[in-house]
mmCIF file with all atom_site columns, C-alpha atoms in Angstrom:
data_model
loop_
_atom_site.group_PDB
_atom_site.id
_atom_site.type_symbol
_atom_site.label_atom_id
_atom_site.label_alt_id
_atom_site.label_comp_id
_atom_site.label_asym_id
_atom_site.label_entity_id
_atom_site.label_seq_id
_atom_site.pdbx_PDB_ins_code
_atom_site.Cartn_x
_atom_site.Cartn_y
_atom_site.Cartn_z
_atom_site.occupancy
_atom_site.B_iso_or_equiv
_atom_site.pdbx_formal_charge
_atom_site.auth_seq_id
_atom_site.auth_comp_id
_atom_site.auth_asym_id
_atom_site.auth_atom_id
_atom_site.pdbx_PDB_model_num
ATOM 1   C CA . UNK A 1 1   ? -0.034 0.129  0.066   1.00 0.00 ? 1   UNK A CA 1
ATOM 2   C CA . UNK A 1 2   ? 2.817  2.194  0.636   1.00 0.00 ? 2   UNK A CA 1
ATOM 3   C CA . UNK A 1 3   ? 3.631  4.689  -2.626  1.00 0.00 ? 3   UNK A CA 1
ATOM 4   C CA . UNK A 1 4   ? 7.011  6.097  -3.299  1.00 0.00 ? 4   UNK A CA 1
ATOM 5   C CA . UNK A 1 5   ? 9.044  7.341  -6.410  1.00 0.00 ? 5   UNK A CA 1
ATOM 6   C CA . UNK A 1 6   ? 13.182 7.039  -7.515  1.00 0.00 ? 6   UNK A CA 1
ATOM 7   C CA . UNK A 1 7   ? 14.405 8.221  -9.976  1.00 0.00 ? 7   UNK A CA 1
ATOM 8   C CA . UNK A 1 8   ? 17.983 7.554  -11.930 1.00 0.00 ? 8   UNK A CA 1
ATOM 9   C CA . UNK A 1 9   ? 19.952 9.704  -13.738 1.00 0.00 ? 9   UNK A CA 1
ATOM 10  C CA . UNK A 1 10  ? 22.987 9.008  -16.566 1.00 0.00 ? 10  UNK A CA 1
ATOM 11  C CA . UNK A 1 11  ? 24.534 12.325 -15.780 1.00 0.00 ? 11  UNK A CA 1
ATOM 12  C CA . UNK A 1 12  ? 26.404 12.313 -18.883 1.00 0.00 ? 12  UNK A CA 1
ATOM 13  C CA . UNK A 1 13  ? 24.008 12.323 -21.252 1.00 0.00 ? 13  UNK A CA 1
ATOM 14  C CA . UNK A 1 14  ? 20.666 12.482 -19.101 1.00 0.00 ? 14  UNK A CA 1
ATOM 15  C CA . UNK A 1 15  ? 19.274 9.042  -19.980 1.00 0.00 ? 15  UNK A CA 1
ATOM 16  C CA . UNK A 1 16  ? 16.887 7.738  -17.350 1.00 0.00 ? 16  UNK A CA 1
ATOM 17  C CA . UNK A 1 17  ? 18.585 4.542  -15.310 1.00 0.00 ? 17  UNK A CA 1
ATOM 18  C CA . UNK A 1 18  ? 15.739 3.679  -13.610 1.00 0.00 ? 18  UNK A CA 1
ATOM 19  C CA . UNK A 1 19  ? 11.807 5.480  -12.903 1.00 0.00 ? 19  UNK A CA 1
ATOM 20  C CA . UNK A 1 20  ? 9.360  4.483  -10.704 1.00 0.00 ? 20  UNK A CA 1
ATOM 21  C CA . UNK A 1 21  ? 6.345  6.813  -9.834  1.00 0.00 ? 21  UNK A CA 1
ATOM 22  C CA . UNK A 1 22  ? 4.736  4.165  -7.890  1.00 0.00 ? 22  UNK A CA 1
ATOM 23  C CA . UNK A 1 23  ? 3.606  1.030  -6.177  1.00 0.00 ? 23  UNK A CA 1
ATOM 24  C CA . UNK A 1 24  ? 1.311  -0.130 -8.914  1.00 0.00 ? 24  UNK A CA 1
ATOM 25  C CA . UNK A 1 25  ? 0.143  1.490  -11.758 1.00 0.00 ? 25  UNK A CA 1
ATOM 26  C CA . UNK A 1 26  ? -3.778 0.117  -11.209 1.00 0.00 ? 26  UNK A CA 1
ATOM 27  C CA . UNK A 1 27  ? -3.910 0.944  -7.775  1.00 0.00 ? 27  UNK A CA 1
ATOM 28  C CA . UNK A 1 28  ? -2.926 4.690  -8.713  1.00 0.00 ? 28  UNK A CA 1
ATOM 29  C CA . UNK A 1 29  ? -1.494 6.068  -12.223 1.00 0.00 ? 29  UNK A CA 1
ATOM 30  C CA . UNK A 1 30  ? -0.148 9.177  -10.285 1.00 0.00 ? 30  UNK A CA 1
ATOM 31  C CA . UNK A 1 31  ? 3.255  9.399  -11.287 1.00 0.00 ? 31  UNK A CA 1
ATOM 32  C CA . UNK A 1 32  ? 5.292  9.997  -8.077  1.00 0.00 ? 32  UNK A CA 1
ATOM 33  C CA . UNK A 1 33  ? 8.416  11.113 -10.114 1.00 0.00 ? 33  UNK A CA 1
ATOM 34  C CA . UNK A 1 34  ? 6.859  13.795 -12.660 1.00 0.00 ? 34  UNK A CA 1
ATOM 35  C CA . UNK A 1 35  ? 3.648  14.965 -11.012 1.00 0.00 ? 35  UNK A CA 1
ATOM 36  C CA . UNK A 1 36  ? 4.231  14.971 -6.887  1.00 0.00 ? 36  UNK A CA 1
ATOM 37  C CA . UNK A 1 37  ? 5.188  18.778 -5.983  1.00 0.00 ? 37  UNK A CA 1
ATOM 38  C CA . UNK A 1 38  ? 6.876  18.718 -3.109  1.00 0.00 ? 38  UNK A CA 1
ATOM 39  C CA . UNK A 1 39  ? 9.335  20.513 -0.813  1.00 0.00 ? 39  UNK A CA 1
ATOM 40  C CA . UNK A 1 40  ? 12.648 19.041 -1.019  1.00 0.00 ? 40  UNK A CA 1
ATOM 41  C CA . UNK A 1 41  ? 13.569 20.577 2.122   1.00 0.00 ? 41  UNK A CA 1
ATOM 42  C CA . UNK A 1 42  ? 17.416 20.057 3.070   1.00 0.00 ? 42  UNK A CA 1
ATOM 43  C CA . UNK A 1 43  ? 17.998 18.338 -0.306  1.00 0.00 ? 43  UNK A CA 1
ATOM 44  C CA . UNK A 1 44  ? 17.916 22.020 -1.521  1.00 0.00 ? 44  UNK A CA 1
ATOM 45  C CA . UNK A 1 45  ? 20.390 23.030 0.423   1.00 0.00 ? 45  UNK A CA 1
ATOM 46  C CA . UNK A 1 46  ? 23.434 22.484 -1.889  1.00 0.00 ? 46  UNK A CA 1
ATOM 47  C CA . UNK A 1 47  ? 21.971 24.675 -4.493  1.00 0.00 ? 47  UNK A CA 1
ATOM 48  C CA . UNK A 1 48  ? 21.756 27.509 -2.511  1.00 0.00 ? 48  UNK A CA 1
ATOM 49  C CA . UNK A 1 49  ? 25.202 26.802 -1.162  1.00 0.00 ? 49  UNK A CA 1
ATOM 50  C CA . UNK A 1 50  ? 26.553 26.978 -4.679  1.00 0.00 ? 50  UNK A CA 1
ATOM 51  C CA . UNK A 1 51  ? 24.926 30.121 -5.158  1.00 0.00 ? 51  UNK A CA 1
ATOM 52  C CA . UNK A 1 52  ? 27.058 31.350 -2.815  1.00 0.00 ? 52  UNK A CA 1
ATOM 53  C CA . UNK A 1 53  ? 30.509 29.591 -3.840  1.00 0.00 ? 53  UNK A CA 1
ATOM 54  C CA . UNK A 1 54  ? 29.763 31.256 -7.121  1.00 0.00 ? 54  UNK A CA 1
ATOM 55  C CA . UNK A 1 55  ? 29.205 34.972 -5.452  1.00 0.00 ? 55  UNK A CA 1
ATOM 56  C CA . UNK A 1 56  ? 33.071 34.623 -3.860  1.00 0.00 ? 56  UNK A CA 1
ATOM 57  C CA . UNK A 1 57  ? 31.950 32.640 -0.224  1.00 0.00 ? 57  UNK A CA 1
ATOM 58  C CA . UNK A 1 58  ? 34.772 29.608 0.194   1.00 0.00 ? 58  UNK A CA 1
ATOM 59  C CA . UNK A 1 59  ? 34.005 26.229 2.366   1.00 0.00 ? 59  UNK A CA 1
ATOM 60  C CA . UNK A 1 60  ? 36.025 28.056 4.639   1.00 0.00 ? 60  UNK A CA 1
ATOM 61  C CA . UNK A 1 61  ? 33.515 31.521 4.665   1.00 0.00 ? 61  UNK A CA 1
ATOM 62  C CA . UNK A 1 62  ? 32.413 31.707 8.843   1.00 0.00 ? 62  UNK A CA 1
ATOM 63  C CA . UNK A 1 63  ? 28.365 32.088 9.515   1.00 0.00 ? 63  UNK A CA 1
ATOM 64  C CA . UNK A 1 64  ? 27.216 32.628 12.577  1.00 0.00 ? 64  UNK A CA 1
ATOM 65  C CA . UNK A 1 65  ? 24.993 29.395 14.133  1.00 0.00 ? 65  UNK A CA 1
ATOM 66  C CA . UNK A 1 66  ? 22.798 31.461 16.246  1.00 0.00 ? 66  UNK A CA 1
ATOM 67  C CA . UNK A 1 67  ? 19.332 32.437 17.100  1.00 0.00 ? 67  UNK A CA 1
ATOM 68  C CA . UNK A 1 68  ? 17.423 34.754 14.428  1.00 0.00 ? 68  UNK A CA 1
ATOM 69  C CA . UNK A 1 69  ? 13.651 36.153 14.458  1.00 0.00 ? 69  UNK A CA 1
ATOM 70  C CA . UNK A 1 70  ? 13.003 37.471 11.525  1.00 0.00 ? 70  UNK A CA 1
ATOM 71  C CA . UNK A 1 71  ? 9.592  39.118 10.303  1.00 0.00 ? 71  UNK A CA 1
ATOM 72  C CA . UNK A 1 72  ? 7.308  36.756 8.276   1.00 0.00 ? 72  UNK A CA 1
ATOM 73  C CA . UNK A 1 73  ? 5.637  38.534 5.624   1.00 0.00 ? 73  UNK A CA 1
ATOM 74  C CA . UNK A 1 74  ? 3.302  35.877 4.806   1.00 0.00 ? 74  UNK A CA 1
ATOM 75  C CA . UNK A 1 75  ? 1.202  35.631 7.839   1.00 0.00 ? 75  UNK A CA 1
ATOM 76  C CA . UNK A 1 76  ? 2.348  38.999 9.624   1.00 0.00 ? 76  UNK A CA 1
ATOM 77  C CA . UNK A 1 77  ? 3.648  37.386 12.477  1.00 0.00 ? 77  UNK A CA 1
ATOM 78  C CA . UNK A 1 78  ? 7.581  36.104 13.713  1.00 0.00 ? 78  UNK A CA 1
ATOM 79  C CA . UNK A 1 79  ? 9.820  33.439 12.298  1.00 0.00 ? 79  UNK A CA 1
ATOM 80  C CA . UNK A 1 80  ? 12.374 31.902 14.496  1.00 0.00 ? 80  UNK A CA 1
ATOM 81  C CA . UNK A 1 81  ? 13.584 29.346 12.679  1.00 0.00 ? 81  UNK A CA 1
ATOM 82  C CA . UNK A 1 82  ? 16.048 26.222 14.590  1.00 0.00 ? 82  UNK A CA 1
ATOM 83  C CA . UNK A 1 83  ? 18.568 23.452 13.647  1.00 0.00 ? 83  UNK A CA 1
ATOM 84  C CA . UNK A 1 84  ? 16.819 20.006 14.000  1.00 0.00 ? 84  UNK A CA 1
ATOM 85  C CA . UNK A 1 85  ? 18.955 19.833 17.559  1.00 0.00 ? 85  UNK A CA 1
ATOM 86  C CA . UNK A 1 86  ? 17.699 22.486 18.812  1.00 0.00 ? 86  UNK A CA 1
ATOM 87  C CA . UNK A 1 87  ? 20.761 23.510 19.838  1.00 0.00 ? 87  UNK A CA 1
ATOM 88  C CA . UNK A 1 88  ? 23.242 27.119 18.543  1.00 0.00 ? 88  UNK A CA 1
ATOM 89  C CA . UNK A 1 89  ? 26.940 26.084 17.282  1.00 0.00 ? 89  UNK A CA 1
ATOM 90  C CA . UNK A 1 90  ? 28.032 29.840 17.309  1.00 0.00 ? 90  UNK A CA 1
ATOM 91  C CA . UNK A 1 91  ? 30.582 30.660 14.190  1.00 0.00 ? 91  UNK A CA 1
ATOM 92  C CA . UNK A 1 92  ? 30.626 27.320 11.653  1.00 0.00 ? 92  UNK A CA 1
ATOM 93  C CA . UNK A 1 93  ? 32.633 27.242 8.613   1.00 0.00 ? 93  UNK A CA 1
ATOM 94  C CA . UNK A 1 94  ? 30.647 26.778 5.443   1.00 0.00 ? 94  UNK A CA 1
ATOM 95  C CA . UNK A 1 95  ? 31.531 22.873 4.304   1.00 0.00 ? 95  UNK A CA 1
ATOM 96  C CA . UNK A 1 96  ? 30.119 22.175 7.950   1.00 0.00 ? 96  UNK A CA 1
ATOM 97  C CA . UNK A 1 97  ? 26.666 23.762 7.769   1.00 0.00 ? 97  UNK A CA 1
ATOM 98  C CA . UNK A 1 98  ? 26.500 21.708 4.326   1.00 0.00 ? 98  UNK A CA 1
ATOM 99  C CA . UNK A 1 99  ? 27.192 18.850 5.645   1.00 0.00 ? 99  UNK A CA 1
ATOM 100 C CA . UNK A 1 100 ? 25.581 19.354 9.128   1.00 0.00 ? 100 UNK A CA 1
ATOM 101 C CA . UNK A 1 101 ? 22.554 21.154 7.336   1.00 0.00 ? 101 UNK A CA 1
ATOM 102 C CA . UNK A 1 102 ? 22.450 23.599 9.606   1.00 0.00 ? 102 UNK A CA 1
ATOM 103 C CA . UNK A 1 103 ? 19.226 25.658 9.342   1.00 0.00 ? 103 UNK A CA 1
ATOM 104 C CA . UNK A 1 104 ? 20.328 28.832 10.625  1.00 0.00 ? 104 UNK A CA 1
ATOM 105 C CA . UNK A 1 105 ? 23.708 28.488 8.560   1.00 0.00 ? 105 UNK A CA 1
ATOM 106 C CA . UNK A 1 106 ? 21.619 28.209 5.442   1.00 0.00 ? 106 UNK A CA 1
ATOM 107 C CA . UNK A 1 107 ? 19.074 31.120 6.025   1.00 0.00 ? 107 UNK A CA 1
ATOM 108 C CA . UNK A 1 108 ? 22.482 33.042 6.485   1.00 0.00 ? 108 UNK A CA 1
ATOM 109 C CA . UNK A 1 109 ? 24.271 31.895 3.895   1.00 0.00 ? 109 UNK A CA 1
ATOM 110 C CA . UNK A 1 110 ? 21.015 33.037 1.673   1.00 0.00 ? 110 UNK A CA 1
ATOM 111 C CA . UNK A 1 111 ? 20.677 36.104 3.760   1.00 0.00 ? 111 UNK A CA 1
ATOM 112 C CA . UNK A 1 112 ? 24.590 37.411 2.439   1.00 0.00 ? 112 UNK A CA 1
ATOM 113 C CA . UNK A 1 113 ? 24.346 35.896 -0.818  1.00 0.00 ? 113 UNK A CA 1
ATOM 114 C CA . UNK A 1 114 ? 20.591 37.605 -1.403  1.00 0.00 ? 114 UNK A CA 1
ATOM 115 C CA . UNK A 1 115 ? 17.138 35.582 -2.318  1.00 0.00 ? 115 UNK A CA 1
ATOM 116 C CA . UNK A 1 116 ? 17.114 37.301 -5.713  1.00 0.00 ? 116 UNK A CA 1
ATOM 117 C CA . UNK A 1 117 ? 20.613 36.233 -7.114  1.00 0.00 ? 117 UNK A CA 1
ATOM 118 C CA . UNK A 1 118 ? 20.762 32.654 -5.878  1.00 0.00 ? 118 UNK A CA 1
ATOM 119 C CA . UNK A 1 119 ? 16.566 32.148 -7.116  1.00 0.00 ? 119 UNK A CA 1
ATOM 120 C CA . UNK A 1 120 ? 18.071 33.516 -10.618 1.00 0.00 ? 120 UNK A CA 1
ATOM 121 C CA . UNK A 1 121 ? 21.107 31.190 -9.456  1.00 0.00 ? 121 UNK A CA 1
ATOM 122 C CA . UNK A 1 122 ? 19.652 27.640 -9.128  1.00 0.00 ? 122 UNK A CA 1
ATOM 123 C CA . UNK A 1 123 ? 17.532 28.477 -12.477 1.00 0.00 ? 123 UNK A CA 1
ATOM 124 C CA . UNK A 1 124 ? 21.021 26.825 -14.159 1.00 0.00 ? 124 UNK A CA 1
ATOM 125 C CA . UNK A 1 125 ? 20.040 23.809 -12.196 1.00 0.00 ? 125 UNK A CA 1
ATOM 126 C CA . UNK A 1 126 ? 16.255 23.435 -14.153 1.00 0.00 ? 126 UNK A CA 1
ATOM 127 C CA . UNK A 1 127 ? 14.769 25.367 -11.291 1.00 0.00 ? 127 UNK A CA 1
ATOM 128 C CA . UNK A 1 128 ? 12.349 27.675 -12.835 1.00 0.00 ? 128 UNK A CA 1
ATOM 129 C CA . UNK A 1 129 ? 12.196 31.019 -10.891 1.00 0.00 ? 129 UNK A CA 1
ATOM 130 C CA . UNK A 1 130 ? 8.709  31.493 -10.821 1.00 0.00 ? 130 UNK A CA 1
ATOM 131 C CA . UNK A 1 131 ? 8.135  28.574 -8.792  1.00 0.00 ? 131 UNK A CA 1
ATOM 132 C CA . UNK A 1 132 ? 10.234 29.152 -6.030  1.00 0.00 ? 132 UNK A CA 1
ATOM 133 C CA . UNK A 1 133 ? 9.619  31.441 -2.502  1.00 0.00 ? 133 UNK A CA 1
ATOM 134 C CA . UNK A 1 134 ? 11.792 34.400 -2.997  1.00 0.00 ? 134 UNK A CA 1
ATOM 135 C CA . UNK A 1 135 ? 11.746 34.609 0.702   1.00 0.00 ? 135 UNK A CA 1
ATOM 136 C CA . UNK A 1 136 ? 14.852 32.919 3.355   1.00 0.00 ? 136 UNK A CA 1
ATOM 137 C CA . UNK A 1 137 ? 12.562 30.340 3.532   1.00 0.00 ? 137 UNK A CA 1
ATOM 138 C CA . UNK A 1 138 ? 14.233 28.916 0.391   1.00 0.00 ? 138 UNK A CA 1
ATOM 139 C CA . UNK A 1 139 ? 17.388 28.191 2.286   1.00 0.00 ? 139 UNK A CA 1
ATOM 140 C CA . UNK A 1 140 ? 15.240 25.417 4.396   1.00 0.00 ? 140 UNK A CA 1
ATOM 141 C CA . UNK A 1 141 ? 13.899 23.809 0.633   1.00 0.00 ? 141 UNK A CA 1
ATOM 142 C CA . UNK A 1 142 ? 10.243 25.454 0.715   1.00 0.00 ? 142 UNK A CA 1
ATOM 143 C CA . UNK A 1 143 ? 10.091 25.499 -2.762  1.00 0.00 ? 143 UNK A CA 1
ATOM 144 C CA . UNK A 1 144 ? 7.798  22.979 -4.885  1.00 0.00 ? 144 UNK A CA 1
ATOM 145 C CA . UNK A 1 145 ? 9.554  20.839 -6.971  1.00 0.00 ? 145 UNK A CA 1
ATOM 146 C CA . UNK A 1 146 ? 9.475  17.294 -8.416  1.00 0.00 ? 146 UNK A CA 1
ATOM 147 C CA . UNK A 1 147 ? 11.550 14.476 -7.574  1.00 0.00 ? 147 UNK A CA 1
ATOM 148 C CA . UNK A 1 148 ? 12.590 14.332 -11.507 1.00 0.00 ? 148 UNK A CA 1
ATOM 149 C CA . UNK A 1 149 ? 13.691 18.277 -11.546 1.00 0.00 ? 149 UNK A CA 1
ATOM 150 C CA . UNK A 1 150 ? 15.693 17.322 -7.930  1.00 0.00 ? 150 UNK A CA 1
ATOM 151 C CA . UNK A 1 151 ? 17.632 14.435 -9.870  1.00 0.00 ? 151 UNK A CA 1
ATOM 152 C CA . UNK A 1 152 ? 18.274 16.819 -12.970 1.00 0.00 ? 152 UNK A CA 1
ATOM 153 C CA . UNK A 1 153 ? 19.422 19.267 -10.749 1.00 0.00 ? 153 UNK A CA 1
ATOM 154 C CA . UNK A 1 154 ? 21.795 17.033 -8.851  1.00 0.00 ? 154 UNK A CA 1
ATOM 155 C CA . UNK A 1 155 ? 22.663 15.901 -11.916 1.00 0.00 ? 155 UNK A CA 1
ATOM 156 C CA . UNK A 1 156 ? 24.804 19.145 -12.824 1.00 0.00 ? 156 UNK A CA 1
ATOM 157 C CA . UNK A 1 157 ? 27.012 18.340 -9.992  1.00 0.00 ? 157 UNK A CA 1
ATOM 158 C CA . UNK A 1 158 ? 27.629 14.916 -11.141 1.00 0.00 ? 158 UNK A CA 1
ATOM 159 C CA . UNK A 1 159 ? 28.114 16.234 -14.364 1.00 0.00 ? 159 UNK A CA 1
ATOM 160 C CA . UNK A 1 160 ? 30.840 19.004 -13.452 1.00 0.00 ? 160 UNK A CA 1
ATOM 161 C CA . UNK A 1 161 ? 28.552 21.706 -13.789 1.00 0.00 ? 161 UNK A CA 1
ATOM 162 C CA . UNK A 1 162 ? 26.806 20.838 -17.265 1.00 0.00 ? 162 UNK A CA 1
ATOM 163 C CA . UNK A 1 163 ? 23.272 20.412 -17.817 1.00 0.00 ? 163 UNK A CA 1
ATOM 164 C CA . UNK A 1 164 ? 21.668 17.915 -19.200 1.00 0.00 ? 164 UNK A CA 1
ATOM 165 C CA . UNK A 1 165 ? 18.298 17.359 -20.108 1.00 0.00 ? 165 UNK A CA 1
ATOM 166 C CA . UNK A 1 166 ? 16.869 13.871 -18.687 1.00 0.00 ? 166 UNK A CA 1
ATOM 167 C CA . UNK A 1 167 ? 15.383 11.865 -21.566 1.00 0.00 ? 167 UNK A CA 1
ATOM 168 C CA . UNK A 1 168 ? 13.741 7.944  -21.606 1.00 0.00 ? 168 UNK A CA 1
ATOM 169 C CA . UNK A 1 169 ? 12.380 6.183  -24.163 1.00 0.00 ? 169 UNK A CA 1
#
């Protein structure tokens, strides 16, 4: 009864190696690889970090992992993001922030890089800037994308920076 999705792309040419959009097409013809738009969460952070690196930050750059309170314009309330450990670690190198998926480091990194720049930059990975949030929550993967789009985006990293268009026969 579990429904899930998996996609595997050859990053050299974009060929789909494996794709399963659900458990049984007869039970549900909804293809979760190509149709399920979900928040990628921390899975999106490497794209945000790559934008920061392209703008001059390095893996050794220090970012403060400390509490932050921001005005949430969507609900007219305060936003208090936190790390999943509920701890703060102080000055943290970018490489550690990425490896340990620190939310506050990611938010401050996006803040320093700039949301407009980052949204445009991640379009190089195939993401549509019109469908992504233009807020700091982008650093936490709050935009809606499909598994197909995420896999295609990661293929850019695996292909040395060149984007390929996924295809299947």
